[in-house]
mmCIF file with all atom_site columns, C-alpha atoms in Angstrom:
data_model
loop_
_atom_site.group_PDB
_atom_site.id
_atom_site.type_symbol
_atom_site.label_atom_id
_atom_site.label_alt_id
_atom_site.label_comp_id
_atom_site.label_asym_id
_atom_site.label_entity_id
_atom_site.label_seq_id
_atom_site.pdbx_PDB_ins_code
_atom_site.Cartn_x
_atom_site.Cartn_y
_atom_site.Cartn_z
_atom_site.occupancy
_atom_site.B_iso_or_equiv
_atom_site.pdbx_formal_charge
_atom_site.auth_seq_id
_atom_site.auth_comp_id
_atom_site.auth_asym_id
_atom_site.auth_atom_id
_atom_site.pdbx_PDB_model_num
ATOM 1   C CA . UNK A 1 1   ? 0.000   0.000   0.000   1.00 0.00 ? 1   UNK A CA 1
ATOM 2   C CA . UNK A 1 2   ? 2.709   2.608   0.724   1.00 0.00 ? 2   UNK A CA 1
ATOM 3   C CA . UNK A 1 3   ? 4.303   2.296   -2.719  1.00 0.00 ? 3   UNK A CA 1
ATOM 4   C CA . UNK A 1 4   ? 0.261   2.683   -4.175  1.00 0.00 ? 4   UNK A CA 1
ATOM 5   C CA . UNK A 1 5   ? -0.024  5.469   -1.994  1.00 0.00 ? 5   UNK A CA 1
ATOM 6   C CA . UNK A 1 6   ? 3.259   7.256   -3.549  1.00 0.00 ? 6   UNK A CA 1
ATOM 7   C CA . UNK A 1 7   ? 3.009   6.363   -7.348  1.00 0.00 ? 7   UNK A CA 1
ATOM 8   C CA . UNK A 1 8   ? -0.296  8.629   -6.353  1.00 0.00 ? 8   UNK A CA 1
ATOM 9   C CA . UNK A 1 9   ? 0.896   11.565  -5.142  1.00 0.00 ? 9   UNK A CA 1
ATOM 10  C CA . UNK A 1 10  ? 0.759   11.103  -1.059  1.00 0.00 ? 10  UNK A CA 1
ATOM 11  C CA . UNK A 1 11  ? 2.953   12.769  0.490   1.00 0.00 ? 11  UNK A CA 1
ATOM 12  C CA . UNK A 1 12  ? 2.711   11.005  3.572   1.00 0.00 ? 12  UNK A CA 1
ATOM 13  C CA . UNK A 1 13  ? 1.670   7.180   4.420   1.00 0.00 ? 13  UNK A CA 1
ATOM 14  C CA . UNK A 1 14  ? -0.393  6.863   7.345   1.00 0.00 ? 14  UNK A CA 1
ATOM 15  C CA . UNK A 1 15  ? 1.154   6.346   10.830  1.00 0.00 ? 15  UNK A CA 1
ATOM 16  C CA . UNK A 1 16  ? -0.962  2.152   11.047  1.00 0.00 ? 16  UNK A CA 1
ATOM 17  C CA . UNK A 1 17  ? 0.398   1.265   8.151   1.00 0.00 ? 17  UNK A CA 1
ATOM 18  C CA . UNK A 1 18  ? 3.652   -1.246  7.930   1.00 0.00 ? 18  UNK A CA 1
ATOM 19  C CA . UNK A 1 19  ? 5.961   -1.194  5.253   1.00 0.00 ? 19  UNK A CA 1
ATOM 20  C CA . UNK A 1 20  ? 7.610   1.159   2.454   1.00 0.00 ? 20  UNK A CA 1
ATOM 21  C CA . UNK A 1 21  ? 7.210   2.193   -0.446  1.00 0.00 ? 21  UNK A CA 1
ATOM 22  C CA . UNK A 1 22  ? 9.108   -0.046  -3.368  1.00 0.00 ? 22  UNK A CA 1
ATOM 23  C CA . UNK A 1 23  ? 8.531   2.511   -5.965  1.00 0.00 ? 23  UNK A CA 1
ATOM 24  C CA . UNK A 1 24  ? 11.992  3.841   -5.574  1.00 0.00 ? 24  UNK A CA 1
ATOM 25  C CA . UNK A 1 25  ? 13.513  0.196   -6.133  1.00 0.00 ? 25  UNK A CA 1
ATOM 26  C CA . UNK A 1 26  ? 11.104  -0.798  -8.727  1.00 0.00 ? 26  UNK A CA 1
ATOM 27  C CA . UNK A 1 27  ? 12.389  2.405   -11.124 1.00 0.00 ? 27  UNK A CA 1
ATOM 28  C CA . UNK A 1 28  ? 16.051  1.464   -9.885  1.00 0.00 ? 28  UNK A CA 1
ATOM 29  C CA . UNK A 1 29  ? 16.919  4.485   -7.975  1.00 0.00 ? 29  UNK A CA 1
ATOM 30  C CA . UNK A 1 30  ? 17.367  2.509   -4.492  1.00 0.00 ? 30  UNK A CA 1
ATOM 31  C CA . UNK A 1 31  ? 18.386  -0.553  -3.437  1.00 0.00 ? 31  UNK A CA 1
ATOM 32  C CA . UNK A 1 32  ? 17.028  -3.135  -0.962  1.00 0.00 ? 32  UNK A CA 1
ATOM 33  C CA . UNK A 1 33  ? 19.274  -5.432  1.290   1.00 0.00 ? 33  UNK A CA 1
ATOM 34  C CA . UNK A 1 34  ? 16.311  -8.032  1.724   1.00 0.00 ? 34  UNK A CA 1
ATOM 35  C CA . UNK A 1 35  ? 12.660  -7.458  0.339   1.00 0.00 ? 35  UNK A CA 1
ATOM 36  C CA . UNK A 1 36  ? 10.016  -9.374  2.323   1.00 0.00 ? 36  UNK A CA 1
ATOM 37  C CA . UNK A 1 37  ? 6.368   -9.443  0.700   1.00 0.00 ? 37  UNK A CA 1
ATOM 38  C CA . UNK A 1 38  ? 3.166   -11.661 0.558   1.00 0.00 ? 38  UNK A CA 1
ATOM 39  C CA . UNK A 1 39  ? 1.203   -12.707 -2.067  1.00 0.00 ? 39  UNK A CA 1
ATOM 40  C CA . UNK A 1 40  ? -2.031  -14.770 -2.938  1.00 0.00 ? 40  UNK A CA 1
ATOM 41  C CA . UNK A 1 41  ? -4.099  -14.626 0.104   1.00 0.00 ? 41  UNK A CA 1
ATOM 42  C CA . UNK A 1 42  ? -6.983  -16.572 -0.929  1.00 0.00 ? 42  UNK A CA 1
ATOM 43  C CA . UNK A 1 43  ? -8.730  -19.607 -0.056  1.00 0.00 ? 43  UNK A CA 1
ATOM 44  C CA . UNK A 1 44  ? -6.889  -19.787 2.701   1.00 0.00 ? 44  UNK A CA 1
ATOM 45  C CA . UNK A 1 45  ? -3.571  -19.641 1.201   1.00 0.00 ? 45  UNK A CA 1
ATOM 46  C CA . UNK A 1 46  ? -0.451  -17.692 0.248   1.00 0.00 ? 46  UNK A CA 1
ATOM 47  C CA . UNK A 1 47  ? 2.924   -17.652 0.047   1.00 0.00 ? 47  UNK A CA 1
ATOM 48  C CA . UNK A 1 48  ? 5.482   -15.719 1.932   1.00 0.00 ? 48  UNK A CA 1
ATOM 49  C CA . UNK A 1 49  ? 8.542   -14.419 -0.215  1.00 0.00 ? 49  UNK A CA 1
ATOM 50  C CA . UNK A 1 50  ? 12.085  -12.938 1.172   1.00 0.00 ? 50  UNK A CA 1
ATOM 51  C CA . UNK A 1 51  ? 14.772  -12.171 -1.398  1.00 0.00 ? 51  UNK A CA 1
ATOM 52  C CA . UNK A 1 52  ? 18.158  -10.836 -0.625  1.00 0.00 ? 52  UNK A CA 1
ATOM 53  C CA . UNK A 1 53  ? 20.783  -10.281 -2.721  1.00 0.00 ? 53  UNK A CA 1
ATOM 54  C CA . UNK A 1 54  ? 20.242  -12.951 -5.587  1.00 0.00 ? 54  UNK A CA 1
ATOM 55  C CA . UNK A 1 55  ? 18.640  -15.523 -3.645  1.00 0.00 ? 55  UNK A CA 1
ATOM 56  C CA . UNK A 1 56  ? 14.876  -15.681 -2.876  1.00 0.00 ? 56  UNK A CA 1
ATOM 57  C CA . UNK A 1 57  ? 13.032  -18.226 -0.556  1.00 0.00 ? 57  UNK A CA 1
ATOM 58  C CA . UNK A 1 58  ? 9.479   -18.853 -0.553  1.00 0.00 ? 58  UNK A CA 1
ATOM 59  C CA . UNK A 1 59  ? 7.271   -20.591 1.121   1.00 0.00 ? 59  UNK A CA 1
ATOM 60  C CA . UNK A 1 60  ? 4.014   -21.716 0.480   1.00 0.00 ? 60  UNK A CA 1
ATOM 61  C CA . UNK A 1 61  ? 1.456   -21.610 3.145   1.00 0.00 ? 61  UNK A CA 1
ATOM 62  C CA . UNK A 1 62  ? -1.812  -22.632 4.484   1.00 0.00 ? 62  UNK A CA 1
ATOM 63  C CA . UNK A 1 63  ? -3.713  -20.684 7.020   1.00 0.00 ? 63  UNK A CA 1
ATOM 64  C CA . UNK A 1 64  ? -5.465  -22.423 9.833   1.00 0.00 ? 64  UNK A CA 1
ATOM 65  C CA . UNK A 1 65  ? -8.974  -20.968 10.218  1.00 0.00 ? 65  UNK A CA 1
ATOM 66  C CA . UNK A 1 66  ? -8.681  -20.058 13.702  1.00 0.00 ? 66  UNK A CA 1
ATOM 67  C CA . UNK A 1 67  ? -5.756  -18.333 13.539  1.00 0.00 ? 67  UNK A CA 1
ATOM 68  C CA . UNK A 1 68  ? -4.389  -15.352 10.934  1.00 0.00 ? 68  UNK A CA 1
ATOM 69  C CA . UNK A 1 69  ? -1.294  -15.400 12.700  1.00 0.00 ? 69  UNK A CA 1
ATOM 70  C CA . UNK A 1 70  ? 0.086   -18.335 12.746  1.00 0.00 ? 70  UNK A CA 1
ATOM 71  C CA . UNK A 1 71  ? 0.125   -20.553 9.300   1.00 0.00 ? 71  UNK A CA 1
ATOM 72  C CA . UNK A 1 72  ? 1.668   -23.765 7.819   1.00 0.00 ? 72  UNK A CA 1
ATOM 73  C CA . UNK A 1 73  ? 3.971   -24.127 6.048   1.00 0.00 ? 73  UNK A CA 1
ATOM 74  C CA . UNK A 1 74  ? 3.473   -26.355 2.472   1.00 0.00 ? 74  UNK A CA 1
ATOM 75  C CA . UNK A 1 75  ? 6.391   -26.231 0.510   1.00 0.00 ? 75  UNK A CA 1
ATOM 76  C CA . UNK A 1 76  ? 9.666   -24.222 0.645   1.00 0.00 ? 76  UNK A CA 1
ATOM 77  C CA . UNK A 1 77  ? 11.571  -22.751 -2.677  1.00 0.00 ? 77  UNK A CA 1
ATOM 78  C CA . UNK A 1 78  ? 15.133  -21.320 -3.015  1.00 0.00 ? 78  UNK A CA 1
ATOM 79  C CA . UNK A 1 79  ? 16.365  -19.737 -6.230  1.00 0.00 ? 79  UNK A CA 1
ATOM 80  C CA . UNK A 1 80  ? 19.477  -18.201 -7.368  1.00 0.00 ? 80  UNK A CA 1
ATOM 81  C CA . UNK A 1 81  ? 17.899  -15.589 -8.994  1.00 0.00 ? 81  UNK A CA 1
ATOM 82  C CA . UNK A 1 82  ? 21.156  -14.496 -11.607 1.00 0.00 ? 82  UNK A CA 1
ATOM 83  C CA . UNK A 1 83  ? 21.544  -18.084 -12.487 1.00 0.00 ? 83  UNK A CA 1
ATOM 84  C CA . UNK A 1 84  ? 17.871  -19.040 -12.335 1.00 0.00 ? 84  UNK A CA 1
ATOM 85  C CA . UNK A 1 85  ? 15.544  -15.867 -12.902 1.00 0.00 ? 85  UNK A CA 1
ATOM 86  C CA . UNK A 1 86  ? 12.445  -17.727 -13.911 1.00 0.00 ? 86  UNK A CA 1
ATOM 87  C CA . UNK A 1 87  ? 12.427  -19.460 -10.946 1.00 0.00 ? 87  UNK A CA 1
ATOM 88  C CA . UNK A 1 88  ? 12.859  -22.755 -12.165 1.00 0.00 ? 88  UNK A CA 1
ATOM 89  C CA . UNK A 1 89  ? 14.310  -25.060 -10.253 1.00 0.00 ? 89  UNK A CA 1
ATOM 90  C CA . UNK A 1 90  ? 14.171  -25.140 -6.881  1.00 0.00 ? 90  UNK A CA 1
ATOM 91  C CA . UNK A 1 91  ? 17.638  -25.685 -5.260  1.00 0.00 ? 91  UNK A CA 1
ATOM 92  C CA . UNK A 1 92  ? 16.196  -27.216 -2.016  1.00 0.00 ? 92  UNK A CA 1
ATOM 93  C CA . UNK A 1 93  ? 14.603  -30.001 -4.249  1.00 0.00 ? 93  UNK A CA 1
ATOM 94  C CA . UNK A 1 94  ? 17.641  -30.303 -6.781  1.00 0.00 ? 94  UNK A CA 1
ATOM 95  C CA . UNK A 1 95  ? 18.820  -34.526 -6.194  1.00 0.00 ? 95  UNK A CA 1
ATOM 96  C CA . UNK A 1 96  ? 22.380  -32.679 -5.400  1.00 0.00 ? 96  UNK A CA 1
ATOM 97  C CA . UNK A 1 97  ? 21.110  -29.890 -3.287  1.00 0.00 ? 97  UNK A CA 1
ATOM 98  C CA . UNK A 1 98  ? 24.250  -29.385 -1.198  1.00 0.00 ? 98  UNK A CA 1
ATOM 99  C CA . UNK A 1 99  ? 24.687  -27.817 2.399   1.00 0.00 ? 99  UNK A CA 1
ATOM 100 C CA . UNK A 1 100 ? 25.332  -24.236 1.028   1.00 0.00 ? 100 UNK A CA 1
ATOM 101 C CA . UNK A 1 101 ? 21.869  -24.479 -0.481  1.00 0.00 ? 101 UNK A CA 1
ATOM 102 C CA . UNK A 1 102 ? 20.564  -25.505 2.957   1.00 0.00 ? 102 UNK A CA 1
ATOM 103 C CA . UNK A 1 103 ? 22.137  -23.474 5.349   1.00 0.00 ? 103 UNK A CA 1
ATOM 104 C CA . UNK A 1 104 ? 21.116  -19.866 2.732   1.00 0.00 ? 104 UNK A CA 1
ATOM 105 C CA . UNK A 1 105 ? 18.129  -21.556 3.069   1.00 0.00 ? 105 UNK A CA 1
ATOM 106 C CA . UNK A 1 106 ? 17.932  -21.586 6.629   1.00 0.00 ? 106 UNK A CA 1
ATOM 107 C CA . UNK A 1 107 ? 19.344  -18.606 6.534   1.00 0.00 ? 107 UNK A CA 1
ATOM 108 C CA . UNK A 1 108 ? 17.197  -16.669 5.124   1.00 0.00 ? 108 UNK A CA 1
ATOM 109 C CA . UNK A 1 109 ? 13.843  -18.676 6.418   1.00 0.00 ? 109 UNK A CA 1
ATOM 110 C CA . UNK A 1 110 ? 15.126  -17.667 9.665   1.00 0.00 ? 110 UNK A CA 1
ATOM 111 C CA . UNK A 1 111 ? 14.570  -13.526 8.210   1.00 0.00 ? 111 UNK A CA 1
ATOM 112 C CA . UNK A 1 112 ? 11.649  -14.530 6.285   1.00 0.00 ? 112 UNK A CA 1
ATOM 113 C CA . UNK A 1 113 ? 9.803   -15.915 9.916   1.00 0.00 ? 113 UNK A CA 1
ATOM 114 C CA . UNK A 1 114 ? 11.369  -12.090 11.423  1.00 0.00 ? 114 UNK A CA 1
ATOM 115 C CA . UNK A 1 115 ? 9.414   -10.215 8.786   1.00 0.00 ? 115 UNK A CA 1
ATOM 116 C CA . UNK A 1 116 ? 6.439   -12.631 9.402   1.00 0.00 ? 116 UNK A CA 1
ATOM 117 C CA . UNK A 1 117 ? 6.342   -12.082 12.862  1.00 0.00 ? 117 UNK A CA 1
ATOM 118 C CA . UNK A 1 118 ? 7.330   -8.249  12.663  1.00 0.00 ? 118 UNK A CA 1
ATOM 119 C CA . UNK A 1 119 ? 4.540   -7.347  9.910   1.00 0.00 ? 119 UNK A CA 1
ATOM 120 C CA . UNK A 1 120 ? 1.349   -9.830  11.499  1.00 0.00 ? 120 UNK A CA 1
ATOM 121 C CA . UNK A 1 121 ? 2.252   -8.341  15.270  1.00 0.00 ? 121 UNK A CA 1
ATOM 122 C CA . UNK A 1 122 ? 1.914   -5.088  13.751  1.00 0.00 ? 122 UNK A CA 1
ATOM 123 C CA . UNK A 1 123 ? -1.183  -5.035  11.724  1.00 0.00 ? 123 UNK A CA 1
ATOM 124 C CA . UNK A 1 124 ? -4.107  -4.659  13.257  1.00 0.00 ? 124 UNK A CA 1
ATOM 125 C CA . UNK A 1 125 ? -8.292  -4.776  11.698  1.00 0.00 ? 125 UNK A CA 1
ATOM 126 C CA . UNK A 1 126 ? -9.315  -1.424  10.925  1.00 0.00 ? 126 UNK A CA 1
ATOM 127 C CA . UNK A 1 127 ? -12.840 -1.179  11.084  1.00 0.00 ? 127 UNK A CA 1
ATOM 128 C CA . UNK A 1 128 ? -14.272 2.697   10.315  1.00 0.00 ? 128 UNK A CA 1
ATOM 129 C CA . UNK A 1 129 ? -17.208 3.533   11.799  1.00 0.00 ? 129 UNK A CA 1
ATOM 130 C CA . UNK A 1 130 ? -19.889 6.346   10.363  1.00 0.00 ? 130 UNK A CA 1
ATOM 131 C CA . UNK A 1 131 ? -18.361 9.478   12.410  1.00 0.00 ? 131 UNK A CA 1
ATOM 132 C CA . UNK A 1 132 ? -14.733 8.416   10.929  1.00 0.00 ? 132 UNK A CA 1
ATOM 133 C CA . UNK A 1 133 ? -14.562 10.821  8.031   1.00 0.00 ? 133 UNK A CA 1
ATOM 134 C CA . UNK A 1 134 ? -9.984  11.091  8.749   1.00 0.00 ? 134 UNK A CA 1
ATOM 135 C CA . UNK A 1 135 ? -9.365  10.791  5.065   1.00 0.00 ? 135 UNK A CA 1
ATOM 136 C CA . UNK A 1 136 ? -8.601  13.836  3.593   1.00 0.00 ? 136 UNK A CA 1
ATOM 137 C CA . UNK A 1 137 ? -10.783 14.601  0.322   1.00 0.00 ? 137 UNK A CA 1
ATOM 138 C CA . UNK A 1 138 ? -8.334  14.942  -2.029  1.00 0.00 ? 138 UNK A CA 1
ATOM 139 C CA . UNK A 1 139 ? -6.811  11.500  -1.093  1.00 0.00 ? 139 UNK A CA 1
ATOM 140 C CA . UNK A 1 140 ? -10.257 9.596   -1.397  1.00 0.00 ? 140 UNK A CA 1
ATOM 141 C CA . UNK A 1 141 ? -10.304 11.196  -5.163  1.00 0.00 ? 141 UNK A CA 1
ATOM 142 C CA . UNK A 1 142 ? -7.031  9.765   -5.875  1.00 0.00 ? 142 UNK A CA 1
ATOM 143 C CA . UNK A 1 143 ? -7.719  6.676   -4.251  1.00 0.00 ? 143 UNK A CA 1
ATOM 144 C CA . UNK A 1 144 ? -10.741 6.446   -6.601  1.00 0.00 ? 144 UNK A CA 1
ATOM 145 C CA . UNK A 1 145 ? -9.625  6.941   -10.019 1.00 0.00 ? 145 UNK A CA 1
ATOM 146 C CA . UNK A 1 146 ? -7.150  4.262   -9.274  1.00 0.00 ? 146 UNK A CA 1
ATOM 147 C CA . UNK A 1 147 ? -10.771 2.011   -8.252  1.00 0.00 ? 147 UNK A CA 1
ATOM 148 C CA . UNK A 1 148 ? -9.463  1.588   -4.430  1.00 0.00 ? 148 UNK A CA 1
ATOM 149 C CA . UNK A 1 149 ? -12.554 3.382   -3.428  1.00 0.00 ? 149 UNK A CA 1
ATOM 150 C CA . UNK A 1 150 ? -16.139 4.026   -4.776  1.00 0.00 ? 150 UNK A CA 1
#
């Protein structure tokens, strides 16, 4: 959301929200030491995704229904993203996946499970009531023509 709310024009991303902006990576003018994001949560699924330098681990998840904290975990992936960067073969599943392979995978699972916990202890439901009318005008327009809002 902060990198939505730049590419239109906010100055300023709310104080509840987690996370930065990517918009600066994604046009190349910064780099990232590790990128953490999520994707896919639907049916009770997703996958979590941490990539630093050229390596990326994800994992593929389930998510109990009594709990959207906690979630299990499927099926781990490890690429070498300059050697591999369609994601092709997984290096945790290669028949001579050696201990380097394991131990960046560990590695960077351990950072992956950081973000996790970092980004689900700090979101919270936001539920606005009928008096809540924060959102500045001008910032509901914006959010509209990009169809965020009706």
């Amino acid at each position: 959301m902060p990198t939505l709310l730049e590419a239109a024009g906010v100055s300023s991303v709310p104080s509840c929200m987690l996370g930065r902006s990517f918009l600066k990576v994604m046009t190349g003018r910064e780099r990232r030491q590790e990128v953490y994001g999520e994707t896919g949560h639907h049916e009770r699924s997703s996958h979590l995704f941490l990539i630093r330098e050229k390596w990326k681990l994800i994992y593929r998840l389930s998510w109990p229904i009594s709990s959207a904290r906690s979630y299990i975990l499927r099926k781990k992936f490890l690429f070498d993203l300059e050697a591999d960067p369609g994601e092709q073969s997984n290096l945790l599943e290669l028949p001579y996946a050696n201990t380097f392979s394991e131990k960046m995978g560990g590695s960077l699972g351990r950072s992956l499970d950081r973000w996790f916990k970092h980004v689900r202890g700090g979101c919270r439901a936001y539920e606005p009531s009928e008096s809540d009318s924060t959102m500045p005008t001008d910032l509901q327009e914006r959010l509209k023509a990009l169809g965020y809002v009706e």
